[in-house]
Short mmCIF file of C-alpha atoms and ligand atoms in Angstrom, two decimals:
data_model
loop_
_atom_site.label_atom_id
_atom_site.label_comp_id
_atom_site.label_asym_id
_atom_site.label_seq_id
_atom_site.Cartn_x
_atom_site.Cartn_y
_atom_site.Cartn_z
CA UNK A 116 104.04 82.00 113.88
CA UNK A 117 107.57 84.08 113.62
CA UNK A 118 108.59 83.33 109.90
CA UNK A 119 111.97 84.16 108.52
CA UNK A 120 110.82 86.45 105.84
CA UNK A 121 108.04 87.45 103.84
CA UNK A 122 106.72 86.61 99.82
CA UNK A 123 108.24 88.19 96.75
CA UNK A 124 110.12 91.67 97.37
CA UNK A 125 113.38 92.87 96.05
CA UNK A 126 116.84 93.32 96.85
CA UNK A 127 117.53 97.16 95.95
CA UNK A 128 121.39 98.45 96.08
CA UNK A 129 121.06 99.72 100.01
CA UNK A 130 123.43 102.48 99.62
CA UNK A 131 123.20 103.16 103.62
CA UNK A 132 127.17 103.56 104.19
CA UNK A 133 126.66 106.85 102.72
CA UNK A 134 125.01 108.06 106.06
CA UNK A 135 125.13 105.01 108.33
CA UNK A 136 128.33 105.78 110.51
CA UNK A 137 126.98 109.78 110.72
CA UNK A 138 125.81 110.29 114.71
CA UNK A 139 122.48 112.39 114.74
CA UNK A 140 124.00 116.23 114.58
CA UNK A 141 121.27 118.31 116.16
CA UNK A 142 120.59 121.65 113.94
CA UNK A 143 117.81 124.74 114.89
CA UNK A 144 116.78 125.96 111.85
CA UNK A 145 117.21 129.85 111.40
CA UNK A 146 115.31 130.60 108.70
CA UNK A 147 110.91 130.92 108.32
CA UNK A 148 109.20 127.49 109.31
CA UNK A 149 105.83 126.16 107.73
CA UNK A 150 103.21 123.88 109.03
CA UNK A 151 100.82 122.36 105.80
CA UNK A 152 96.99 121.66 107.51
CA UNK A 153 96.69 118.52 106.24
CA UNK A 154 100.36 116.83 106.73
CA UNK A 155 98.52 113.36 107.86
CA UNK A 156 96.01 110.76 107.14
CA UNK A 157 93.00 112.31 107.53
CA UNK A 158 90.80 115.66 107.58
CA UNK A 159 93.11 118.51 108.17
CA UNK A 160 93.60 120.69 111.63
CA UNK A 161 92.02 123.57 112.12
CA UNK A 162 94.72 127.01 112.91
CA UNK A 163 94.16 127.84 116.69
CA UNK A 164 96.31 130.87 116.07
CA UNK A 165 95.60 134.08 113.57
CA UNK A 166 98.33 136.65 111.66
CA UNK A 167 100.30 138.63 114.11
CA UNK A 168 99.97 135.96 117.29
CA UNK A 169 103.21 135.78 119.10
CA UNK A 170 103.51 131.68 119.65
CA UNK A 171 106.46 129.66 121.53
CA UNK A 172 107.87 126.37 120.72
CA UNK A 173 105.82 123.33 122.03
CA UNK A 174 102.52 125.70 121.51
CA UNK A 175 99.47 124.26 119.69
CA UNK A 176 98.71 126.27 116.32
CA UNK A 177 96.65 124.18 114.80
CA UNK A 178 94.01 121.33 116.82
CA UNK A 179 92.55 117.78 115.39
CA UNK A 180 89.77 118.91 113.72
CA UNK A 181 87.75 115.11 113.59
CA UNK A 182 88.22 111.39 114.75
CA UNK A 183 91.23 111.29 112.23
CA UNK A 184 93.28 114.30 112.38
CA UNK A 185 96.10 115.60 114.11
CA UNK A 186 97.46 118.04 116.43
CA UNK A 187 100.28 120.92 114.93
CA UNK A 188 102.53 122.20 117.58
CA UNK A 189 104.98 125.03 116.40
CA UNK A 190 108.95 123.62 116.72
CA UNK A 191 110.41 127.47 117.01
CA UNK A 192 109.34 130.46 118.27
CA UNK A 193 108.00 133.07 116.67
CA UNK A 194 105.56 135.35 115.00
CA UNK A 195 102.44 134.07 113.10
CA UNK A 196 103.18 135.52 109.35
CA UNK A 197 99.68 134.02 108.11
CA UNK A 198 97.82 131.28 107.26
CA UNK A 199 97.75 130.94 103.85
CA UNK A 200 98.43 128.49 100.82
CA UNK A 201 101.84 127.38 100.67
CA UNK A 202 104.25 124.85 98.34
CA UNK A 203 104.44 121.62 100.36
CA UNK A 204 107.05 118.79 99.53
CA UNK A 205 104.08 117.17 97.75
CA UNK A 206 104.30 119.43 95.35
CA UNK A 207 101.01 121.14 95.50
CA UNK A 208 99.76 124.56 97.53
CA UNK A 209 98.29 123.74 100.14
CA UNK A 210 96.81 125.40 103.47
CA UNK A 211 99.63 125.85 106.33
CA UNK A 212 100.46 128.08 108.99
CA UNK A 213 103.72 130.27 108.65
CA UNK A 214 105.52 131.50 111.14
CA UNK A 215 108.61 133.79 111.23
CA UNK A 216 111.30 132.13 113.47
CA UNK A 217 113.04 134.57 116.19
CA UNK A 218 115.84 131.73 116.39
CA UNK A 219 115.29 131.95 120.75
CA UNK A 220 113.30 128.80 120.62
CA UNK A 221 111.59 129.67 123.64
CA UNK A 222 109.49 126.95 124.94
CA UNK A 223 105.06 126.97 125.49
CA UNK A 224 105.16 126.43 129.60
CA UNK A 225 105.73 122.55 131.16
CA UNK A 226 107.17 121.17 127.64
CA UNK A 227 110.50 118.71 128.82
CA UNK A 228 109.20 118.30 132.14
CA UNK A 229 109.93 114.66 133.33
CA UNK A 230 106.86 112.28 134.33
CA UNK A 231 106.84 108.90 135.90
CA UNK A 232 104.46 107.14 133.51
CA UNK A 233 103.56 104.91 136.77
CA UNK A 234 101.89 107.81 138.23
CA UNK A 235 99.50 107.78 134.66
CA UNK A 236 96.42 106.00 133.63
CA UNK A 237 96.56 104.67 130.07
CA UNK A 238 93.62 107.34 128.98
CA UNK A 239 95.76 109.56 130.03
CA UNK A 240 98.72 108.12 128.21
CA UNK A 241 96.09 107.98 125.19
CA UNK A 242 95.71 111.65 125.93
CA UNK A 243 99.02 112.66 125.78
CA UNK A 244 99.98 110.86 122.69
CA UNK A 245 96.97 112.80 120.92
CA UNK A 246 97.99 115.85 122.13
CA UNK A 247 100.93 115.86 121.08
CA UNK A 248 100.62 115.93 117.87
CA UNK A 249 101.91 112.68 117.16
CA UNK A 250 101.96 110.68 113.49
CA UNK A 251 103.04 107.29 111.94
CA UNK A 252 106.58 108.66 111.18
CA UNK A 253 107.75 106.02 108.68
CA UNK A 254 106.23 107.95 106.07
CA UNK A 255 103.20 106.74 106.59
CA UNK A 256 101.12 109.76 108.37
CA UNK A 257 98.36 107.58 110.10
CA UNK A 258 97.15 109.66 113.63
CA UNK A 259 98.73 107.23 116.09
CA UNK A 260 96.27 107.83 118.47
CA UNK A 261 93.93 106.56 116.34
CA UNK A 262 95.92 103.55 115.89
CA UNK A 263 96.01 102.80 119.07
CA UNK A 264 92.40 102.78 120.07
CA UNK A 265 91.71 99.52 118.33
CA UNK A 266 87.74 98.31 119.12
CA UNK A 267 89.36 95.58 120.98
CA UNK A 268 92.33 95.91 122.50
CA UNK A 269 92.63 92.93 124.83
CA UNK A 270 93.02 91.11 121.02
CA UNK A 271 96.11 92.79 120.53
CA UNK A 272 98.63 89.80 120.39
CA UNK A 273 101.95 91.84 119.35
CA UNK A 274 102.97 95.50 119.41
CA UNK A 275 105.59 95.70 116.55
CA UNK A 276 108.25 98.11 116.60
CA UNK A 277 109.17 98.40 113.27
CA UNK A 278 112.83 99.30 112.77
CA UNK A 279 113.50 97.24 109.55
CA UNK A 280 114.34 100.53 107.57
CA UNK A 281 114.27 99.24 104.33
CA UNK A 282 114.50 101.50 101.80
CA UNK A 283 117.81 102.53 99.90
CA UNK A 284 120.00 105.39 101.70
CA UNK A 285 117.78 106.01 105.03
CA UNK A 286 119.83 105.95 108.13
CA UNK A 287 118.17 107.88 110.87
CA UNK A 288 115.91 104.74 112.40
CA UNK A 289 119.60 102.89 112.23
CA UNK A 290 120.82 105.47 114.15
CA UNK A 291 118.19 106.38 116.40
CA UNK A 292 118.13 102.76 117.70
CA UNK A 293 121.87 103.20 118.12
CA UNK A 294 121.45 106.47 120.06
CA UNK A 295 117.94 106.01 121.66
CA UNK A 296 117.83 102.14 121.98
CA UNK A 297 116.10 102.99 126.08
CA UNK A 298 114.00 105.38 125.33
CA UNK A 299 112.73 103.46 122.51
CA UNK A 300 112.09 100.46 124.79
CA UNK A 301 110.19 102.78 127.70
CA UNK A 302 108.02 103.57 124.77
CA UNK A 303 107.36 99.99 123.66
CA UNK A 304 106.75 99.51 127.28
CA UNK A 305 103.83 102.09 127.50
CA UNK A 306 102.00 100.82 124.29
CA UNK A 307 102.40 97.52 125.98
CA UNK A 308 100.44 98.63 128.77
CA UNK A 309 97.52 99.96 126.60
CA UNK A 310 97.72 96.31 125.17
CA UNK A 311 98.03 93.65 128.23
CA UNK A 312 97.53 90.57 126.36
CA UNK A 313 100.45 91.52 123.86
CA UNK A 314 103.69 90.80 122.95
CA UNK A 315 106.72 93.70 121.56
CA UNK A 316 108.46 92.94 118.72
CA UNK A 317 111.18 94.97 117.51
CA UNK A 318 111.98 94.09 113.78
CA UNK A 319 115.51 95.07 112.42
CA UNK A 320 117.14 94.10 109.13
CA UNK A 321 120.15 92.66 109.77
CA UNK A 322 122.67 95.19 108.35
CA UNK A 323 122.39 97.16 110.75
CA UNK A 324 124.26 95.03 113.53
CA UNK A 325 124.98 98.12 116.02
CA UNK A 326 121.53 99.05 116.25
CA UNK A 327 120.60 95.03 116.54
CA UNK A 328 123.41 95.07 119.47
CA UNK A 329 121.85 98.00 121.42
CA UNK A 330 118.15 97.12 120.71
CA UNK A 331 119.24 93.50 122.46
CA UNK A 332 121.21 95.44 125.29
CA UNK A 333 117.89 97.64 125.95
CA UNK A 334 115.50 94.48 125.45
CA UNK A 335 117.61 93.01 129.15
CA UNK A 336 115.27 91.98 131.60
CA UNK A 337 112.16 93.22 129.53
CA UNK A 338 110.31 90.04 129.49
CA UNK A 339 107.16 91.04 127.17
CA UNK A 340 109.91 92.29 124.64
CA UNK A 341 112.11 89.86 121.54
CA UNK A 342 113.90 91.88 118.99
CA UNK A 343 113.35 89.94 115.48
CA UNK A 344 116.40 90.46 112.93
CA UNK A 345 115.34 89.04 109.49
CA UNK A 346 117.59 89.26 106.38
CA UNK A 347 117.45 92.39 103.73
CA UNK A 348 114.80 92.40 101.73
CA UNK A 349 112.63 95.30 100.40
CA UNK A 350 110.08 95.93 101.58
CA UNK A 351 110.74 94.27 105.04
CA UNK A 352 109.46 97.39 106.41
CA UNK A 353 106.38 97.79 105.15
CA UNK A 354 103.36 97.26 107.94
CA UNK A 355 101.85 94.03 106.11
CA UNK A 356 105.74 92.15 105.54
CA UNK A 357 106.54 92.79 109.41
CA UNK A 358 103.09 91.16 110.62
CA UNK A 359 103.56 88.55 107.74
CA UNK A 360 107.66 87.90 109.56
CA UNK A 361 106.81 88.23 112.96
CA UNK A 362 102.72 86.76 113.25
CA UNK A 363 102.90 84.80 109.82
CA UNK A 364 99.37 86.38 108.89
CA UNK A 365 98.29 88.18 105.32
CA UNK A 366 95.29 90.34 105.47
CA UNK A 367 93.65 91.61 102.97
CA UNK A 368 92.91 95.64 102.03
CA UNK A 369 89.55 95.89 103.90
CA UNK A 370 91.26 94.84 106.79
CA UNK A 371 93.47 96.79 109.49
CA UNK A 372 96.39 95.34 111.40
CA UNK A 373 94.52 95.06 114.88
CA UNK A 374 92.03 93.45 112.82
CA UNK A 375 94.17 91.14 112.82
CA UNK A 376 95.77 91.05 116.33
CA UNK A 377 98.64 93.62 115.18
CA UNK A 378 99.90 96.74 116.08
CA UNK A 379 102.99 98.30 114.07
CA UNK A 380 104.78 101.33 114.91
CA UNK A 381 107.86 102.60 113.25
CA UNK A 382 110.69 103.39 116.01
CA UNK A 383 110.59 107.07 115.26
CA UNK A 384 106.62 107.01 116.18
CA UNK A 385 107.51 104.60 119.56
CA UNK A 386 110.02 107.89 120.70
CA UNK A 387 107.69 110.23 119.74
CA UNK A 388 105.35 108.69 121.81
CA UNK A 389 108.58 108.39 124.82
CA UNK A 390 108.98 112.14 124.63
CA UNK A 391 105.49 113.19 124.95
CA UNK A 392 104.65 111.21 127.85
CA UNK A 393 107.60 110.73 129.79
CA UNK A 394 109.44 114.43 129.08
CA UNK A 395 105.98 116.37 128.16
CA UNK A 396 107.44 117.28 124.47
CA UNK A 397 104.94 117.06 121.98
CA UNK A 398 106.02 116.39 117.81
CA UNK A 399 108.63 119.59 117.25
CA UNK A 400 111.35 117.90 115.32
CA UNK A 401 112.59 113.93 113.96
CA UNK A 402 115.30 111.84 113.17
CA UNK A 403 115.92 112.94 109.11
CA UNK A 404 118.47 111.61 107.08
CA UNK A 405 119.83 114.03 104.16
CA UNK A 406 121.70 111.68 101.74
CA UNK A 407 122.31 111.02 97.83
CA UNK A 408 125.56 111.21 95.86
CA UNK A 409 124.59 114.21 95.12
CA UNK A 410 125.04 115.86 98.26
CA UNK A 411 128.44 117.28 100.24
CA UNK A 412 128.16 115.98 103.24
CA UNK A 413 125.55 112.86 103.84
CA UNK A 414 124.28 113.35 107.55
CA UNK A 415 121.78 112.26 110.25
CA UNK A 416 119.78 115.19 111.95
CA UNK A 417 117.52 115.79 114.45
CA UNK A 418 115.90 118.98 113.28
CA UNK A 419 112.34 120.75 113.69
CA UNK A 420 109.50 120.25 111.70
CA UNK A 421 108.72 122.64 109.61
CA UNK A 422 111.94 123.41 108.52
CA UNK A 423 112.51 124.48 104.96
CA UNK A 424 114.36 122.17 103.21
CA UNK A 425 116.74 124.65 101.46
CA UNK A 426 118.09 124.82 105.34
CA UNK A 427 118.22 121.44 105.68
CA UNK A 428 120.37 120.90 102.32
CA UNK A 429 122.40 124.00 102.85
CA UNK A 430 123.49 122.36 106.66
CA UNK A 431 125.06 119.02 104.55
CA UNK A 432 127.46 121.32 102.47
CA UNK A 433 124.67 122.05 99.78
CA UNK A 434 125.30 120.01 96.04
CA UNK A 435 128.15 118.01 95.63
CA UNK A 436 130.46 120.45 93.46
CA UNK A 437 127.65 122.49 92.89
CA UNK A 438 125.84 120.48 90.21
CA UNK A 439 122.26 120.09 90.68
CA UNK A 440 120.68 116.80 91.21
CA UNK A 441 119.02 114.51 88.35
CA UNK A 442 116.22 113.75 91.31
CA UNK A 443 114.90 115.40 94.35
CA UNK A 444 112.99 112.66 96.76
CA UNK A 445 111.27 112.82 99.99
CA UNK A 446 111.68 109.80 101.07
CA UNK A 447 114.10 106.95 99.20
CA UNK A 448 114.05 106.00 96.05
CA UNK A 449 111.45 103.24 96.37
CA UNK A 450 108.78 104.70 97.49
CA UNK A 451 109.65 108.39 97.83
CA UNK A 452 108.08 111.14 96.40
CA UNK A 453 109.95 113.08 93.51
CA UNK A 454 110.09 117.39 94.72
CA UNK A 455 111.22 120.37 92.67
CA UNK A 456 111.77 123.02 94.71
CA UNK A 457 113.45 123.29 97.96
CA UNK A 458 111.22 126.35 99.47
CA UNK A 459 109.35 122.93 101.27
CA UNK A 460 108.98 122.35 104.68
CA UNK A 461 110.31 119.33 106.51
CA UNK A 462 106.73 117.16 107.72
CA UNK A 463 106.16 114.90 110.53
CA UNK A 464 106.46 111.63 108.23
CA UNK A 465 109.72 113.03 106.22
CA UNK A 466 112.23 110.60 107.24
CA UNK A 467 114.86 111.88 104.20
CA UNK A 468 115.95 114.22 101.83
CA UNK A 469 117.22 112.22 99.14
CA UNK A 470 119.17 113.50 96.12
CA UNK A 471 120.23 111.53 93.32
CA UNK A 472 123.12 112.64 90.53
CA UNK A 473 122.54 111.85 86.99
CA UNK A 474 124.58 108.08 87.53
CA UNK A 475 122.08 106.64 89.51
CA UNK A 476 118.64 107.45 88.24
CA UNK A 477 120.46 106.90 84.62
CA UNK A 478 118.88 102.60 85.00
CA UNK A 479 115.24 104.25 85.87
CA UNK A 480 115.61 106.64 82.92
CA UNK A 481 116.06 103.87 80.65
CA UNK A 482 113.43 103.51 77.51
CA UNK A 483 110.46 102.03 77.85
CA UNK A 484 109.43 98.90 76.05
CA UNK A 485 106.59 96.73 75.63
CA UNK A 486 105.89 94.21 78.23
CA UNK A 487 108.07 90.95 77.52
CA UNK A 488 105.31 89.06 79.55
CA UNK A 489 108.54 87.90 81.74
CA UNK A 490 106.12 87.61 84.50
CA UNK A 491 109.14 88.84 87.11
CA UNK A 492 106.69 91.79 88.93
CA UNK A 493 104.11 89.16 90.19
CA UNK A 494 107.19 86.91 91.07
CA UNK A 495 108.23 89.83 93.36
CA UNK A 496 104.80 91.57 94.53
CA UNK A 497 104.77 91.26 98.45
CA UNK A 498 100.87 91.39 97.74
CA UNK A 499 100.70 88.58 95.74
CA UNK A 500 99.06 90.57 92.74
CA UNK A 501 99.61 90.21 88.81
CA UNK A 502 100.96 94.05 88.20
CA UNK A 503 101.03 92.65 84.76
CA UNK A 504 97.66 92.41 84.58
CA UNK A 505 96.80 95.33 86.13
CA UNK A 506 98.71 97.49 84.20
CA UNK A 507 96.91 95.72 81.13
CA UNK A 508 93.29 97.24 83.22
CA UNK A 509 95.00 100.58 84.25
CA UNK A 510 95.68 101.22 80.10
CA UNK A 511 92.41 100.02 79.39
CA UNK A 512 90.80 102.42 82.19
CA UNK A 513 89.10 99.18 83.00
CA UNK A 514 88.76 100.24 86.93
CA UNK A 515 86.10 97.51 87.35
CA UNK A 516 88.43 94.13 86.34
CA UNK A 517 91.61 96.67 87.96
CA UNK A 518 89.48 96.35 91.94
CA UNK A 519 86.65 93.47 91.36
CA UNK A 520 89.25 90.64 89.88
CA UNK A 521 92.85 91.92 90.18
CA UNK A 522 92.70 93.17 93.83
CA UNK A 523 94.44 96.24 92.63
CA UNK A 524 93.21 97.99 95.92
CA UNK A 525 94.90 95.75 97.57
CA UNK A 526 98.83 97.64 96.16
CA UNK A 527 101.38 99.04 98.56
CA UNK A 528 102.89 101.11 96.07
CA UNK A 529 105.88 99.32 97.44
CA UNK A 530 107.50 99.80 94.16
CA UNK A 531 109.30 96.54 93.46
CA UNK A 532 107.51 95.27 90.75
CA UNK A 533 108.81 98.56 88.60
CA UNK A 534 111.91 98.26 90.11
CA UNK A 535 112.36 94.79 89.01
CA UNK A 536 110.73 95.30 85.34
CA UNK A 537 113.14 95.14 82.14
CA UNK A 538 110.85 96.97 80.06
CA UNK A 539 111.24 99.93 82.42
CA UNK A 540 107.11 100.01 82.80
CA UNK A 541 106.17 102.76 85.11
CA UNK A 542 103.58 99.97 86.58
CA UNK A 543 103.51 101.71 90.35
CA UNK A 544 102.82 105.25 89.22
CA UNK A 545 99.59 103.50 87.23
CA UNK A 546 98.91 102.14 90.20
CA UNK A 547 98.69 104.88 92.21
CA UNK A 548 96.24 106.72 89.66
CA UNK A 549 94.22 103.64 89.28
CA UNK A 550 93.89 103.71 92.73
CA UNK A 551 93.15 107.43 93.23
CA UNK A 552 90.30 107.39 90.15
CA UNK A 553 89.22 104.26 92.43
CA UNK A 554 88.70 106.23 95.75
CA UNK A 555 87.54 109.50 94.55
CA UNK A 556 84.39 107.68 92.18
CA UNK A 557 83.55 106.01 95.55
CA UNK A 558 83.71 108.94 97.25
CA UNK A 559 81.82 110.98 94.51
CA UNK A 560 79.06 108.37 95.05
CA UNK A 561 78.98 107.95 98.65
CA UNK A 562 78.24 112.09 98.46
CA UNK A 563 75.70 111.69 96.16
CA UNK A 564 73.95 109.04 97.99
CA UNK A 565 74.24 110.91 101.20
CA UNK A 566 72.66 114.10 99.09
CA UNK A 567 69.87 111.24 98.12
CA UNK A 568 68.80 110.00 101.36
CA UNK A 569 69.22 114.04 102.76
CA UNK A 570 66.42 114.71 100.22
S1 SF4 B 694 108.01 93.06 84.62
FE1 SF4 B 694 107.69 94.20 83.27
S2 SF4 B 694 108.37 93.44 81.43
FE2 SF4 B 694 108.00 91.65 82.57
S3 SF4 B 694 105.76 90.81 83.08
FE3 SF4 B 694 105.71 92.31 84.40
S4 SF4 B 694 105.27 94.29 83.55
FE4 SF4 B 694 105.94 92.84 81.84
S1 SF4 B 695 103.92 98.32 94.09
FE1 SF4 B 695 101.58 96.83 94.44
S2 SF4 B 695 101.69 95.83 92.64
FE2 SF4 B 695 103.72 96.79 92.85
S3 SF4 B 695 105.05 94.93 94.00
FE3 SF4 B 695 104.10 96.76 95.17
S4 SF4 B 695 102.51 96.05 95.73
FE4 SF4 B 695 102.94 94.70 94.14
#
């Protein structure tokens, strides 16, 4: 049962005007490229190349090493410089394949060949998606071939194409829906083949009229697909918010979307599926928004994964007036990750680089005060949690209460509570730490148990 909106949520200023009218520009980086082996949820990929090897664009350089893992391909031609520690956009030094880009962009054999999907079985479609190394491109980074292989595919009632793009500043999904609507629809049809009892629903917020028009036109004559336009509210683009408005279902953290009959994929992911299946093109490039009031020329790029973020910023004209930004974010201001060096590679799940000036971050940097028990954080939480109490549990290091009594693991780190809090409490940041500590303790307990059983 479709709903108009989900519970809770906030209305941050969108700032979409900075880049929403900028059509995609194709930018081929010239500098060295780097591929962290763990740029997806699950086990890091295992390198299949070595220092000195010549590679082509589209060639496999690291393969999935477990059920939940993903292949990585080179997005340029060149020479493998090494497999070594490299600074990632998350800030830590991680194992990565470094490639000296020769700038020629010679492609591996077969890349770009058109394929009629009617000639493929469902198993072949899934295999192509897996081989292409596709992961959730809206930010989640979960391997797509795993998501598309639930235990009971016949029980899936909705395949949701997530085009909400609720995060402020980011506009690459809006542009993709305007510029590639037929390809996204063809990709969605491929997914509907995998789930014969499902309807396809494209969720778009109502601040994207051109995308809505383009997708509505592209959906004409496709009987299993409809467009669902939602009012602007953050976090409409969360997987749970999408399921809430399309299927009218709320579900627990222990459940997956497939457990409630839904599969949700970002429109960028669905476009990548189309490219992998119908154009034999693995995940080498993506749409990315370079934006923020500190950038000279906010824009939307189709560029290569592995590109140096400094080179992307340079293409966007660098920092406005040469003034360093107050904050650099991979993603937007609500869920993005702050990074402090531009010498980091763009990853598969990076939809934006946002550079904010002093004025834009001034509000967030106001002095923190004690909680005034206003209750606003609970009111806006889309998960129905009590952030104020979770914060107290976190501060007392009472993780049992945080998890068992306050259901703090259900927090999706959307940032709505932090955004609304008049006392500027760092709620979301606290909850990220709490969840990480609880999960680390669970993993340690599990490992200890396994070691005991092995004796
Ligand atoms: S919004 Fe902030 S001040 Fe208000 S109850 Fe929540 S934590 Fe306390
Ligand atoms: S960050 Fe977590 S606790 Fe805060 S509003 Fe979002 S889901 Fe709720």
